[in-house]
Amino acid sequence: MEHTNHRRRRQALATVSATTTLLLLLLCLAALTTAEALREHRDEGGASSSGGSGSGCGSNAAGGKQSPAVWVFGDSYADTGNLGDLGRELTREWYDPYGTTFPGRPAGRFSDGRVLTDFIASAMGVPTPVAYKLRRGAARGLVARGMNFAVGGAGVLDTGNFQRNIGEQIDLFQAQRPPSPPSARGCDAGVAVVVVSGNDYSYAADKDNSTSVRAAIAYIPAVVRQLREQLLRLRDEAGMRKVVVTNLHPMGCTPLFTRALNYTACDPLANAGAAQHNAALQSVLAALDPANRTFLLLDLNTPFAALVDGAAAATAEERFAEPRRPCCESFSADGHCGQQDDSGRRQYRSVLPGSVRRGSSSSSSTSTRPSPP
Ligand SMILES: *[C@@H]1O[C@H](CO)[C@@H](O)[C@H](O)[C@H]1NC(C)=O
Ligand SMILES: *[C@@H]1O[C@H](CO)[C@@H](O)[C@H](O)[C@H]1NC(C)=O
Ligand SMILES: *[C@@H]1O[C@H](CO)[C@@H](O)[C@H](O)[C@H]1NC(C)=O
């Protein structure tokens, strides 16, 4: 049993990491637009929510111009340390070269640098919410301003490993806060951010014994239906004033798919699947909340697609030389970023953003030399 679990976990986590090595830098573009909307809301809502603190909402709703508490639910695109360190093989986000760019050492983020939680918090002008797992070491004041429950590998539904799915993360949020008196109904718990990056679909594809994208696509209605339930809970049970939900990036442009194509192209079927999920999500949101009063879509697809296309708005200087190649890549086809051999030698090459020359005045293409070992 232990072995089976171990293997399943390893498989699931391998999938997670493969889909999360993409640079997340461009996400902040999308985050900014939504943050703008949230900031406006904060200003307009300031007066009406004043005196809200201590109402039992378990929030900071202290009135005036104070920023809202931010509660994050989701997967590795948002995780800032909730998936514990189980060793280099299983949880490589705690090992080199993860975290090299930010915060400067491996710290449980599935990125060389910032993840979506950092970008959104920064765009909203608030500190990055504390990871649930790291809450005991955090300053009291910070914990009151929100928390991050997102954990790498999680899905809307179960993904075959042991991560809390979105519903269970919301349960945890509910269990964390002080019980609220019945009179506190309608109180303001803050802003929820829900980050769903496709683990449900990787799981459905794996279960079907291959990278069967069709099995994943068949799963879309079930995933979106459950996502809708959880979004409603955040508004109606948890009392979130705003609920921000991400759509899917073009999944067929992630290394999981582009590697097999030598990084020359994206997988059209996987991209069609992401588009279908996004259309279903958008129609759910439109039906629930046509005026966008509570539910806001954070569009990750558009900036990601622009990045990997290498065309779109980017000038020649802003383009990556090979936009579909990950910044960290193992030497062998079945290896992974961060892999070492038995004597600790790196089995991967990485090109971190800090070492990539960008924006040179000439039109020469971006230099992407492997960093020295
Ligand atoms: C899954 O793959 C394994 C080996 O690759 C094979 O033995 C098995 O029959 C396959 N199962 C299905 C349902 O296709
Ligand atoms: C993959 O692309 C590289 C250049 O980026 C090229 O040198 C190599 O031959 C290509 N491999 C295959 C299998 O097409
Ligand atoms: C609500 O947001 C969607 C994007 O999710 C947008 O297409 C729509 O126009 C917005 N509606 C209003 C009334 O602003």
GROMACS .gro file of C-alpha atoms and ligand atoms in nm:
model
  415
    1MET     CA    1   0.000   0.000   0.000
    2GLU     CA    2   0.274   0.236   0.100
    3HIS     CA    3   0.460   0.161  -0.220
    4THR     CA    4   0.154   0.207  -0.434
    5ASN     CA    5   0.083   0.541  -0.273
    6HIS     CA    6   0.440   0.643  -0.316
    7ARG     CA    7   0.436   0.561  -0.684
    8ARG     CA    8   0.106   0.728  -0.749
    9ARG     CA    9   0.223   1.032  -0.567
   10ARG     CA   10   0.544   1.039  -0.765
   11GLN     CA   11   0.351   1.017  -1.091
   12ALA     CA   12   0.108   1.285  -0.990
   13LEU     CA   13   0.381   1.519  -0.876
   14ALA     CA   14   0.585   1.459  -1.187
   15THR     CA   15   0.290   1.583  -1.387
   16VAL     CA   16   0.252   1.884  -1.164
   17SER     CA   17   0.608   1.992  -1.206
   18ALA     CA   18   0.612   1.938  -1.577
   19THR     CA   19   0.326   2.176  -1.623
   20THR     CA   20   0.462   2.439  -1.392
   21THR     CA   21   0.808   2.512  -1.521
   22LEU     CA   22   0.678   2.784  -1.751
   23LEU     CA   23   0.779   3.134  -1.667
   24LEU     CA   24   0.503   3.307  -1.483
   25LEU     CA   25   0.631   3.656  -1.537
   26LEU     CA   26   0.366   3.759  -1.783
   27LEU     CA   27   0.086   3.664  -1.551
   28CYS     CA   28   0.121   3.994  -1.375
   29LEU     CA   29  -0.021   4.165  -1.682
   30ALA     CA   30  -0.350   3.985  -1.633
   31ALA     CA   31  -0.335   4.022  -1.257
   32LEU     CA   32  -0.301   4.397  -1.289
   33THR     CA   33  -0.632   4.441  -1.466
   34THR     CA   34  -0.819   4.245  -1.204
   35ALA     CA   35  -0.631   4.413  -0.923
   36GLU     CA   36  -0.740   4.746  -1.066
   37ALA     CA   37  -1.102   4.634  -1.038
   38LEU     CA   38  -1.044   4.514  -0.684
   39ARG     CA   39  -0.877   4.836  -0.583
   40GLU     CA   40  -1.171   5.037  -0.714
   41HIS     CA   41  -1.399   4.814  -0.519
   42ARG     CA   42  -1.196   4.859  -0.205
   43ASP     CA   43  -1.224   5.234  -0.232
   44GLU     CA   44  -1.594   5.234  -0.300
   45GLY     CA   45  -1.659   4.972  -0.031
   46GLY     CA   46  -1.447   5.143   0.231
   47ALA     CA   47  -1.717   5.353   0.388
   48SER     CA   48  -1.986   5.090   0.406
   49SER     CA   49  -1.762   4.831   0.562
   50SER     CA   50  -1.612   5.055   0.828
   51GLY     CA   51  -1.659   4.919   1.175
   52GLY     CA   52  -1.668   4.572   1.031
   53SER     CA   53  -1.373   4.448   1.230
   54GLY     CA   54  -1.455   4.220   1.517
   55SER     CA   55  -1.781   4.129   1.351
   56GLY     CA   56  -1.686   3.765   1.361
   57CYS     CA   57  -1.610   3.750   0.995
   58GLY     CA   58  -1.257   3.653   1.080
   59SER     CA   59  -1.143   3.918   0.840
   60ASN     CA   60  -0.961   4.241   0.861
   61ALA     CA   61  -1.260   4.438   0.734
   62ALA     CA   62  -1.146   4.728   0.945
   63GLY     CA   63  -1.297   4.994   0.726
   64GLY     CA   64  -1.145   5.305   0.589
   65LYS     CA   65  -0.896   5.245   0.314
   66GLN     CA   66  -0.746   4.931   0.460
   67SER     CA   67  -0.683   4.667   0.201
   68PRO     CA   68  -0.897   4.355   0.199
   69ALA     CA   69  -0.784   4.020   0.336
   70VAL     CA   70  -0.680   3.789   0.052
   71TRP     CA   71  -0.754   3.416   0.069
   72VAL     CA   72  -0.599   3.192  -0.193
   73PHE     CA   73  -0.722   2.847  -0.298
   74GLY     CA   74  -0.566   2.640  -0.573
   75ASP     CA   75  -0.268   2.446  -0.700
   76SER     CA   76   0.102   2.481  -0.776
   77TYR     CA   77   0.053   2.801  -0.974
   78ALA     CA   78  -0.038   2.961  -0.640
   79ASP     CA   79   0.133   2.742  -0.377
   80THR     CA   80   0.389   2.929  -0.165
   81GLY     CA   81   0.500   2.641   0.057
   82ASN     CA   82   0.199   2.426   0.144
   83LEU     CA   83   0.330   2.109  -0.014
   84GLY     CA   84   0.584   1.992   0.241
   85ASP     CA   85   0.937   1.882   0.163
   86LEU     CA   86   0.933   1.508   0.095
   87GLY     CA   87   1.278   1.497  -0.060
   88ARG     CA   88   1.428   1.605  -0.389
   89GLU     CA   89   1.270   1.329  -0.594
   90LEU     CA   90   0.912   1.390  -0.488
   91THR     CA   91   0.902   1.759  -0.410
   92ARG     CA   92   1.163   1.933  -0.617
   93GLU     CA   93   1.017   2.277  -0.546
   94TRP     CA   94   1.217   2.269  -0.219
   95TYR     CA   95   1.546   2.219  -0.406
   96ASP     CA   96   1.770   2.400  -0.653
   97PRO     CA   97   1.711   2.568  -0.893
   98TYR     CA   98   1.360   2.647  -0.767
   99GLY     CA   99   1.342   2.985  -0.597
  100THR     CA  100   1.670   3.109  -0.746
  101THR     CA  101   1.524   3.434  -0.880
  102PHE     CA  102   1.283   3.483  -0.590
  103PRO     CA  103   1.308   3.459  -0.295
  104GLY     CA  104   1.670   3.362  -0.365
  105ARG     CA  105   1.654   3.005  -0.234
  106PRO     CA  106   1.416   2.711  -0.275
  107ALA     CA  107   1.110   2.790  -0.065
  108GLY     CA  108   0.831   2.565  -0.184
  109ARG     CA  109   0.730   2.760  -0.493
  110PHE     CA  110   0.700   2.569  -0.819
  111SER     CA  111   0.897   2.831  -1.004
  112ASP     CA  112   1.241   2.984  -1.018
  113GLY     CA  113   1.068   3.300  -0.899
  114ARG     CA  114   0.731   3.439  -0.805
  115VAL     CA  115   0.404   3.255  -0.846
  116LEU     CA  116   0.056   3.385  -0.910
  117THR     CA  117  -0.013   3.451  -0.540
  118ASP     CA  118   0.285   3.687  -0.523
  119PHE     CA  119   0.186   3.870  -0.842
  120ILE     CA  120  -0.176   3.918  -0.742
  121ALA     CA  121  -0.091   4.035  -0.390
  122SER     CA  122   0.166   4.274  -0.527
  123ALA     CA  123  -0.074   4.411  -0.788
  124MET     CA  124  -0.330   4.468  -0.513
  125GLY     CA  125  -0.072   4.641  -0.296
  126VAL     CA  126  -0.087   4.384  -0.014
  127PRO     CA  127   0.177   4.147   0.122
  128THR     CA  128   0.181   3.789  -0.011
  129PRO     CA  129  -0.058   3.593   0.212
  130VAL     CA  130   0.107   3.346   0.447
  131ALA     CA  131   0.103   2.983   0.339
  132TYR     CA  132  -0.126   2.784   0.568
  133LYS     CA  133   0.150   2.537   0.647
  134LEU     CA  134   0.389   2.815   0.749
  135ARG     CA  135   0.135   3.011   0.955
  136ARG     CA  136   0.295   2.937   1.292
  137GLY     CA  137   0.613   3.115   1.202
  138ALA     CA  138   0.432   3.418   1.064
  139ALA     CA  139   0.369   3.755   1.224
  140ARG     CA  140   0.020   3.783   1.378
  141GLY     CA  141  -0.061   4.092   1.180
  142LEU     CA  142   0.016   3.916   0.857
  143VAL     CA  143  -0.202   3.615   0.934
  144ALA     CA  144  -0.500   3.845   0.985
  145ARG     CA  145  -0.460   3.975   0.632
  146GLY     CA  146  -0.529   3.650   0.458
  147MET     CA  147  -0.382   3.309   0.398
  148ASN     CA  148  -0.282   3.086   0.113
  149PHE     CA  149  -0.436   2.737   0.113
  150ALA     CA  150  -0.325   2.644  -0.239
  151VAL     CA  151  -0.120   2.328  -0.266
  152GLY     CA  152   0.072   2.184  -0.559
  153GLY     CA  153  -0.106   1.897  -0.732
  154ALA     CA  154  -0.453   1.995  -0.613
  155GLY     CA  155  -0.755   1.992  -0.838
  156VAL     CA  156  -1.116   2.098  -0.824
  157LEU     CA  157  -1.191   1.729  -0.771
  158ASP     CA  158  -0.951   1.470  -0.634
  159THR     CA  159  -0.638   1.419  -0.840
  160GLY     CA  160  -0.522   1.082  -0.714
  161ASN     CA  161  -0.262   1.214  -0.473
  162PHE     CA  162  -0.306   1.347  -0.124
  163GLN     CA  163  -0.348   1.716  -0.175
  164ARG     CA  164  -0.658   1.897  -0.048
  165ASN     CA  165  -0.884   1.974  -0.339
  166ILE     CA  166  -1.043   2.319  -0.367
  167GLY     CA  167  -1.347   2.220  -0.160
  168GLU     CA  168  -1.128   2.083   0.118
  169GLN     CA  169  -0.919   2.399   0.111
  170ILE     CA  170  -1.235   2.602   0.164
  171ASP     CA  171  -1.329   2.368   0.452
  172LEU     CA  172  -0.993   2.448   0.605
  173PHE     CA  173  -1.054   2.821   0.566
  174GLN     CA  174  -1.391   2.783   0.737
  175ALA     CA  175  -1.240   2.580   1.021
  176GLN     CA  176  -0.967   2.842   1.072
  177ARG     CA  177  -1.181   3.140   1.143
  178PRO     CA  178  -1.366   3.221   1.461
  179PRO     CA  179  -1.730   3.109   1.463
  180SER     CA  180  -1.946   3.393   1.341
  181PRO     CA  181  -2.273   3.488   1.507
  182PRO     CA  182  -2.583   3.451   1.290
  183SER     CA  183  -2.604   3.829   1.279
  184ALA     CA  184  -2.275   3.835   1.095
  185ARG     CA  185  -2.434   3.704   0.779
  186GLY     CA  186  -2.339   3.921   0.492
  187CYS     CA  187  -2.021   4.029   0.663
  188ASP     CA  188  -1.714   4.079   0.453
  189ALA     CA  189  -1.447   3.810   0.466
  190GLY     CA  190  -1.238   3.973   0.196
  191VAL     CA  191  -1.124   3.860  -0.146
  192ALA     CA  192  -1.090   3.498  -0.255
  193VAL     CA  193  -0.854   3.401  -0.535
  194VAL     CA  194  -0.913   3.060  -0.693
  195VAL     CA  195  -0.633   2.924  -0.911
  196VAL     CA  196  -0.712   2.616  -1.117
  197SER     CA  197  -0.436   2.519  -1.359
  198GLY     CA  198  -0.548   2.183  -1.492
  199ASN     CA  199  -0.441   1.908  -1.252
  200ASP     CA  200  -0.785   1.751  -1.285
  201TYR     CA  201  -0.719   1.711  -1.653
  202SER     CA  202  -0.368   1.570  -1.617
  203TYR     CA  203  -0.516   1.319  -1.375
  204ALA     CA  204  -0.796   1.222  -1.614
  205ALA     CA  205  -0.546   1.181  -1.896
  206ASP     CA  206  -0.307   0.970  -1.685
  207LYS     CA  207  -0.585   0.749  -1.562
  208ASP     CA  208  -0.665   0.671  -1.921
  209ASN     CA  209  -0.320   0.517  -1.950
  210SER     CA  210  -0.161   0.769  -2.180
  211THR     CA  211  -0.162   1.141  -2.223
  212SER     CA  212  -0.508   1.100  -2.358
  213VAL     CA  213  -0.628   1.452  -2.409
  214ARG     CA  214  -0.967   1.325  -2.512
  215ALA     CA  215  -1.027   1.172  -2.170
  216ALA     CA  216  -0.938   1.506  -2.019
  217ILE     CA  217  -1.177   1.691  -2.246
  218ALA     CA  218  -1.460   1.455  -2.156
  219TYR     CA  219  -1.400   1.551  -1.793
  220ILE     CA  220  -1.453   1.925  -1.845
  221PRO     CA  221  -1.826   1.941  -1.759
  222ALA     CA  222  -1.773   1.758  -1.427
  223VAL     CA  223  -1.482   1.983  -1.330
  224VAL     CA  224  -1.657   2.307  -1.420
  225ARG     CA  225  -1.977   2.201  -1.243
  226GLN     CA  226  -1.783   2.135  -0.924
  227LEU     CA  227  -1.586   2.457  -0.963
  228ARG     CA  228  -1.914   2.645  -0.984
  229GLU     CA  229  -2.028   2.486  -0.655
  230GLN     CA  230  -1.710   2.593  -0.481
  231LEU     CA  231  -1.724   2.947  -0.616
  232LEU     CA  232  -2.078   2.976  -0.481
  233ARG     CA  233  -1.964   2.851  -0.142
  234LEU     CA  234  -1.701   3.121  -0.127
  235ARG     CA  235  -1.964   3.387  -0.176
  236ASP     CA  236  -2.256   3.239   0.016
  237GLU     CA  237  -2.091   3.040   0.297
  238ALA     CA  238  -1.756   3.210   0.338
  239GLY     CA  239  -1.883   3.563   0.282
  240MET     CA  240  -1.622   3.666   0.027
  241ARG     CA  241  -1.693   4.005  -0.118
  242LYS     CA  242  -1.501   3.929  -0.436
  243VAL     CA  243  -1.414   3.592  -0.585
  244VAL     CA  244  -1.143   3.596  -0.851
  245VAL     CA  245  -1.100   3.281  -1.058
  246THR     CA  246  -0.832   3.206  -1.316
  247ASN     CA  247  -0.892   3.046  -1.650
  248LEU     CA  248  -0.656   2.792  -1.806
  249HIS     CA  249  -0.339   2.891  -1.986
  250PRO     CA  250  -0.288   2.724  -2.327
  251MET     CA  251  -0.200   2.386  -2.180
  252GLY     CA  252  -0.074   2.252  -2.512
  253CYS     CA  253   0.208   2.509  -2.502
  254THR     CA  254   0.354   2.381  -2.174
  255PRO     CA  255   0.672   2.169  -2.176
  256LEU     CA  256   0.468   1.858  -2.103
  257PHE     CA  257   0.341   1.884  -2.460
  258THR     CA  258   0.597   2.096  -2.643
  259ARG     CA  259   0.891   1.880  -2.547
  260ALA     CA  260   0.773   1.596  -2.766
  261LEU     CA  261   0.758   1.846  -3.053
  262ASN     CA  262   1.112   1.969  -2.989
  263TYR     CA  263   0.960   2.297  -2.870
  264THR     CA  264   0.865   2.396  -3.222
  265ALA     CA  265   0.490   2.396  -3.171
  266CYS     CA  266   0.205   2.365  -2.924
  267ASP     CA  267  -0.035   2.074  -2.904
  268PRO     CA  268  -0.356   2.196  -3.070
  269LEU     CA  269  -0.587   1.945  -2.904
  270ALA     CA  270  -0.468   2.030  -2.553
  271ASN     CA  271  -0.512   2.399  -2.636
  272ALA     CA  272  -0.862   2.330  -2.765
  273GLY     CA  273  -0.936   2.154  -2.434
  274ALA     CA  274  -0.819   2.458  -2.236
  275ALA     CA  275  -1.032   2.683  -2.455
  276GLN     CA  276  -1.333   2.462  -2.395
  277HIS     CA  277  -1.282   2.473  -2.017
  278ASN     CA  278  -1.249   2.850  -2.039
  279ALA     CA  279  -1.567   2.890  -2.241
  280ALA     CA  280  -1.758   2.674  -1.993
  281LEU     CA  281  -1.618   2.872  -1.700
  282GLN     CA  282  -1.706   3.201  -1.862
  283SER     CA  283  -2.064   3.097  -1.923
  284VAL     CA  284  -2.094   2.981  -1.562
  285LEU     CA  285  -1.971   3.320  -1.443
  286ALA     CA  286  -2.199   3.505  -1.683
  287ALA     CA  287  -2.500   3.311  -1.557
  288LEU     CA  288  -2.414   3.349  -1.187
  289ASP     CA  289  -2.321   3.712  -1.197
  290PRO     CA  290  -2.388   3.895  -1.524
  291ALA     CA  291  -2.279   4.232  -1.387
  292ASN     CA  292  -1.949   4.097  -1.250
  293ARG     CA  293  -2.026   4.227  -0.904
  294THR     CA  294  -1.872   3.936  -0.711
  295PHE     CA  295  -1.711   3.693  -0.952
  296LEU     CA  296  -1.420   3.816  -1.161
  297LEU     CA  297  -1.234   3.620  -1.424
  298LEU     CA  298  -0.855   3.646  -1.419
  299ASP     CA  299  -0.758   3.572  -1.777
  300LEU     CA  300  -0.427   3.386  -1.786
  301ASN     CA  301  -0.485   3.242  -2.129
  302THR     CA  302  -0.441   3.564  -2.324
  303PRO     CA  303  -0.101   3.671  -2.187
  304PHE     CA  304   0.034   3.314  -2.192
  305ALA     CA  305  -0.075   3.270  -2.552
  306ALA     CA  306   0.087   3.599  -2.648
  307LEU     CA  307   0.409   3.490  -2.481
  308VAL     CA  308   0.438   3.150  -2.643
  309ASP     CA  309   0.329   3.277  -2.980
  310GLY     CA  310   0.620   3.511  -2.967
  311ALA     CA  311   0.416   3.735  -3.194
  312ALA     CA  312   0.137   3.938  -3.039
  313ALA     CA  313   0.227   4.268  -2.878
  314ALA     CA  314   0.586   4.189  -2.795
  315THR     CA  315   0.860   4.379  -2.970
  316ALA     CA  316   1.157   4.184  -3.100
  317GLU     CA  317   1.356   4.273  -2.788
  318GLU     CA  318   1.087   4.146  -2.557
  319ARG     CA  319   1.056   3.810  -2.722
  320PHE     CA  320   1.215   3.497  -2.593
  321ALA     CA  321   1.438   3.327  -2.849
  322GLU     CA  322   1.253   3.002  -2.797
  323PRO     CA  323   0.929   3.087  -2.620
  324ARG     CA  324   0.813   2.727  -2.591
  325ARG     CA  325   1.135   2.600  -2.434
  326PRO     CA  326   1.128   2.591  -2.052
  327CYS     CA  327   1.389   2.784  -1.857
  328CYS     CA  328   1.496   2.459  -1.694
  329GLU     CA  329   1.530   2.132  -1.875
  330SER     CA  330   1.670   1.791  -1.790
  331PHE     CA  331   1.930   1.620  -2.008
  332SER     CA  332   1.723   1.306  -2.052
  333ALA     CA  333   1.374   1.278  -2.191
  334ASP     CA  334   1.231   1.123  -1.875
  335GLY     CA  335   1.432   1.338  -1.634
  336HIS     CA  336   1.326   1.654  -1.461
  337CYS     CA  337   1.446   2.001  -1.371
  338GLY     CA  338   1.650   1.984  -1.052
  339GLN     CA  339   1.751   1.622  -1.102
  340GLN     CA  340   2.091   1.510  -0.976
  341ASP     CA  341   2.284   1.192  -1.028
  342ASP     CA  342   2.408   0.979  -0.739
  343SER     CA  343   2.715   1.196  -0.690
  344GLY     CA  344   2.509   1.515  -0.685
  345ARG     CA  345   2.591   1.634  -1.036
  346ARG     CA  346   2.321   1.832  -1.212
  347GLN     CA  347   2.128   1.645  -1.475
  348TYR     CA  348   1.963   1.958  -1.611
  349ARG     CA  349   2.040   2.293  -1.762
  350SER     CA  350   1.867   2.607  -1.656
  351VAL     CA  351   1.848   2.954  -1.801
  352LEU     CA  352   1.711   3.180  -1.537
  353PRO     CA  353   1.556   3.512  -1.630
  354GLY     CA  354   1.824   3.708  -1.447
  355SER     CA  355   2.089   3.556  -1.670
  356VAL     CA  356   1.901   3.614  -1.994
  357ARG     CA  357   1.994   3.927  -2.179
  358ARG     CA  358   1.680   4.111  -2.272
  359GLY     CA  359   1.592   4.441  -2.424
  360SER     CA  360   1.927   4.499  -2.595
  361SER     CA  361   1.918   4.794  -2.829
  362SER     CA  362   2.006   4.588  -3.133
  363SER     CA  363   1.757   4.357  -3.295
  364SER     CA  364   1.972   4.053  -3.227
  365SER     CA  365   1.782   3.770  -3.074
  366THR     CA  366   1.776   3.696  -2.705
  367SER     CA  367   2.074   3.506  -2.577
  368THR     CA  368   1.987   3.195  -2.383
  369ARG     CA  369   2.313   3.039  -2.278
  370PRO     CA  370   2.303   2.765  -2.021
  371SER     CA  371   2.429   2.888  -1.688
  372PRO     CA  372   2.756   2.739  -1.567
  373PRO     CA  373   2.712   2.423  -1.360
  374LIG     C1  374  -0.231   0.041  -1.987
  374LIG     O1  375  -0.094   0.025  -2.023
  374LIG     C2  376  -0.039  -0.097  -1.978
  374LIG     C3  377   0.110  -0.100  -2.014
  374LIG     O2  378   0.151   0.015  -2.080
  374LIG     C4  379  -0.115  -0.214  -2.041
  374LIG     O3  380  -0.062  -0.335  -1.993
  374LIG     C5  381  -0.261  -0.205  -2.006
  374LIG     O4  382  -0.334  -0.305  -2.070
  374LIG     C6  383  -0.319  -0.067  -2.045
  374LIG     N1  384  -0.456  -0.054  -1.996
  374LIG     C7  385  -0.553   0.001  -2.070
  374LIG     C8  386  -0.686   0.011  -2.005
  374LIG     O5  387  -0.537   0.041  -2.185
  375LIG     C1  388   1.539   2.007  -3.222
  375LIG     O1  389   1.577   2.142  -3.243
  375LIG     C2  390   1.715   2.167  -3.236
  375LIG     C3  391   1.737   2.316  -3.253
  375LIG     O2  392   1.660   2.389  -3.166
  375LIG     C4  393   1.788   2.087  -3.343
  375LIG     O3  394   1.926   2.106  -3.332
  375LIG     C5  395   1.753   1.939  -3.329
  375LIG     O4  396   1.809   1.866  -3.434
  375LIG     C6  397   1.601   1.920  -3.327
  375LIG     N1  398   1.574   1.781  -3.300
  375LIG     C7  399   1.478   1.713  -3.363
  375LIG     C8  400   1.461   1.570  -3.323
  375LIG     O5  401   1.410   1.763  -3.449
  376LIG     C1  402  -1.803   4.058  -1.715
  376LIG     O1  403  -1.677   3.994  -1.736
  376LIG     C2  404  -1.668   3.927  -1.860
  376LIG     C3  405  -1.533   3.860  -1.865
  376LIG     O2  406  -1.534   3.753  -1.780
  376LIG     C4  407  -1.686   4.023  -1.975
  376LIG     O3  408  -1.683   3.953  -2.096
  376LIG     C5  409  -1.820   4.095  -1.959
  376LIG     O4  410  -1.834   4.192  -2.060
  376LIG     C6  411  -1.829   4.160  -1.824
  376LIG     N1  412  -1.961   4.217  -1.807
  376LIG     C7  413  -1.981   4.341  -1.763
  376LIG     C8  414  -2.123   4.383  -1.749
  376LIG     O5  415  -1.889   4.415  -1.737
   0.00000   0.00000   0.00000
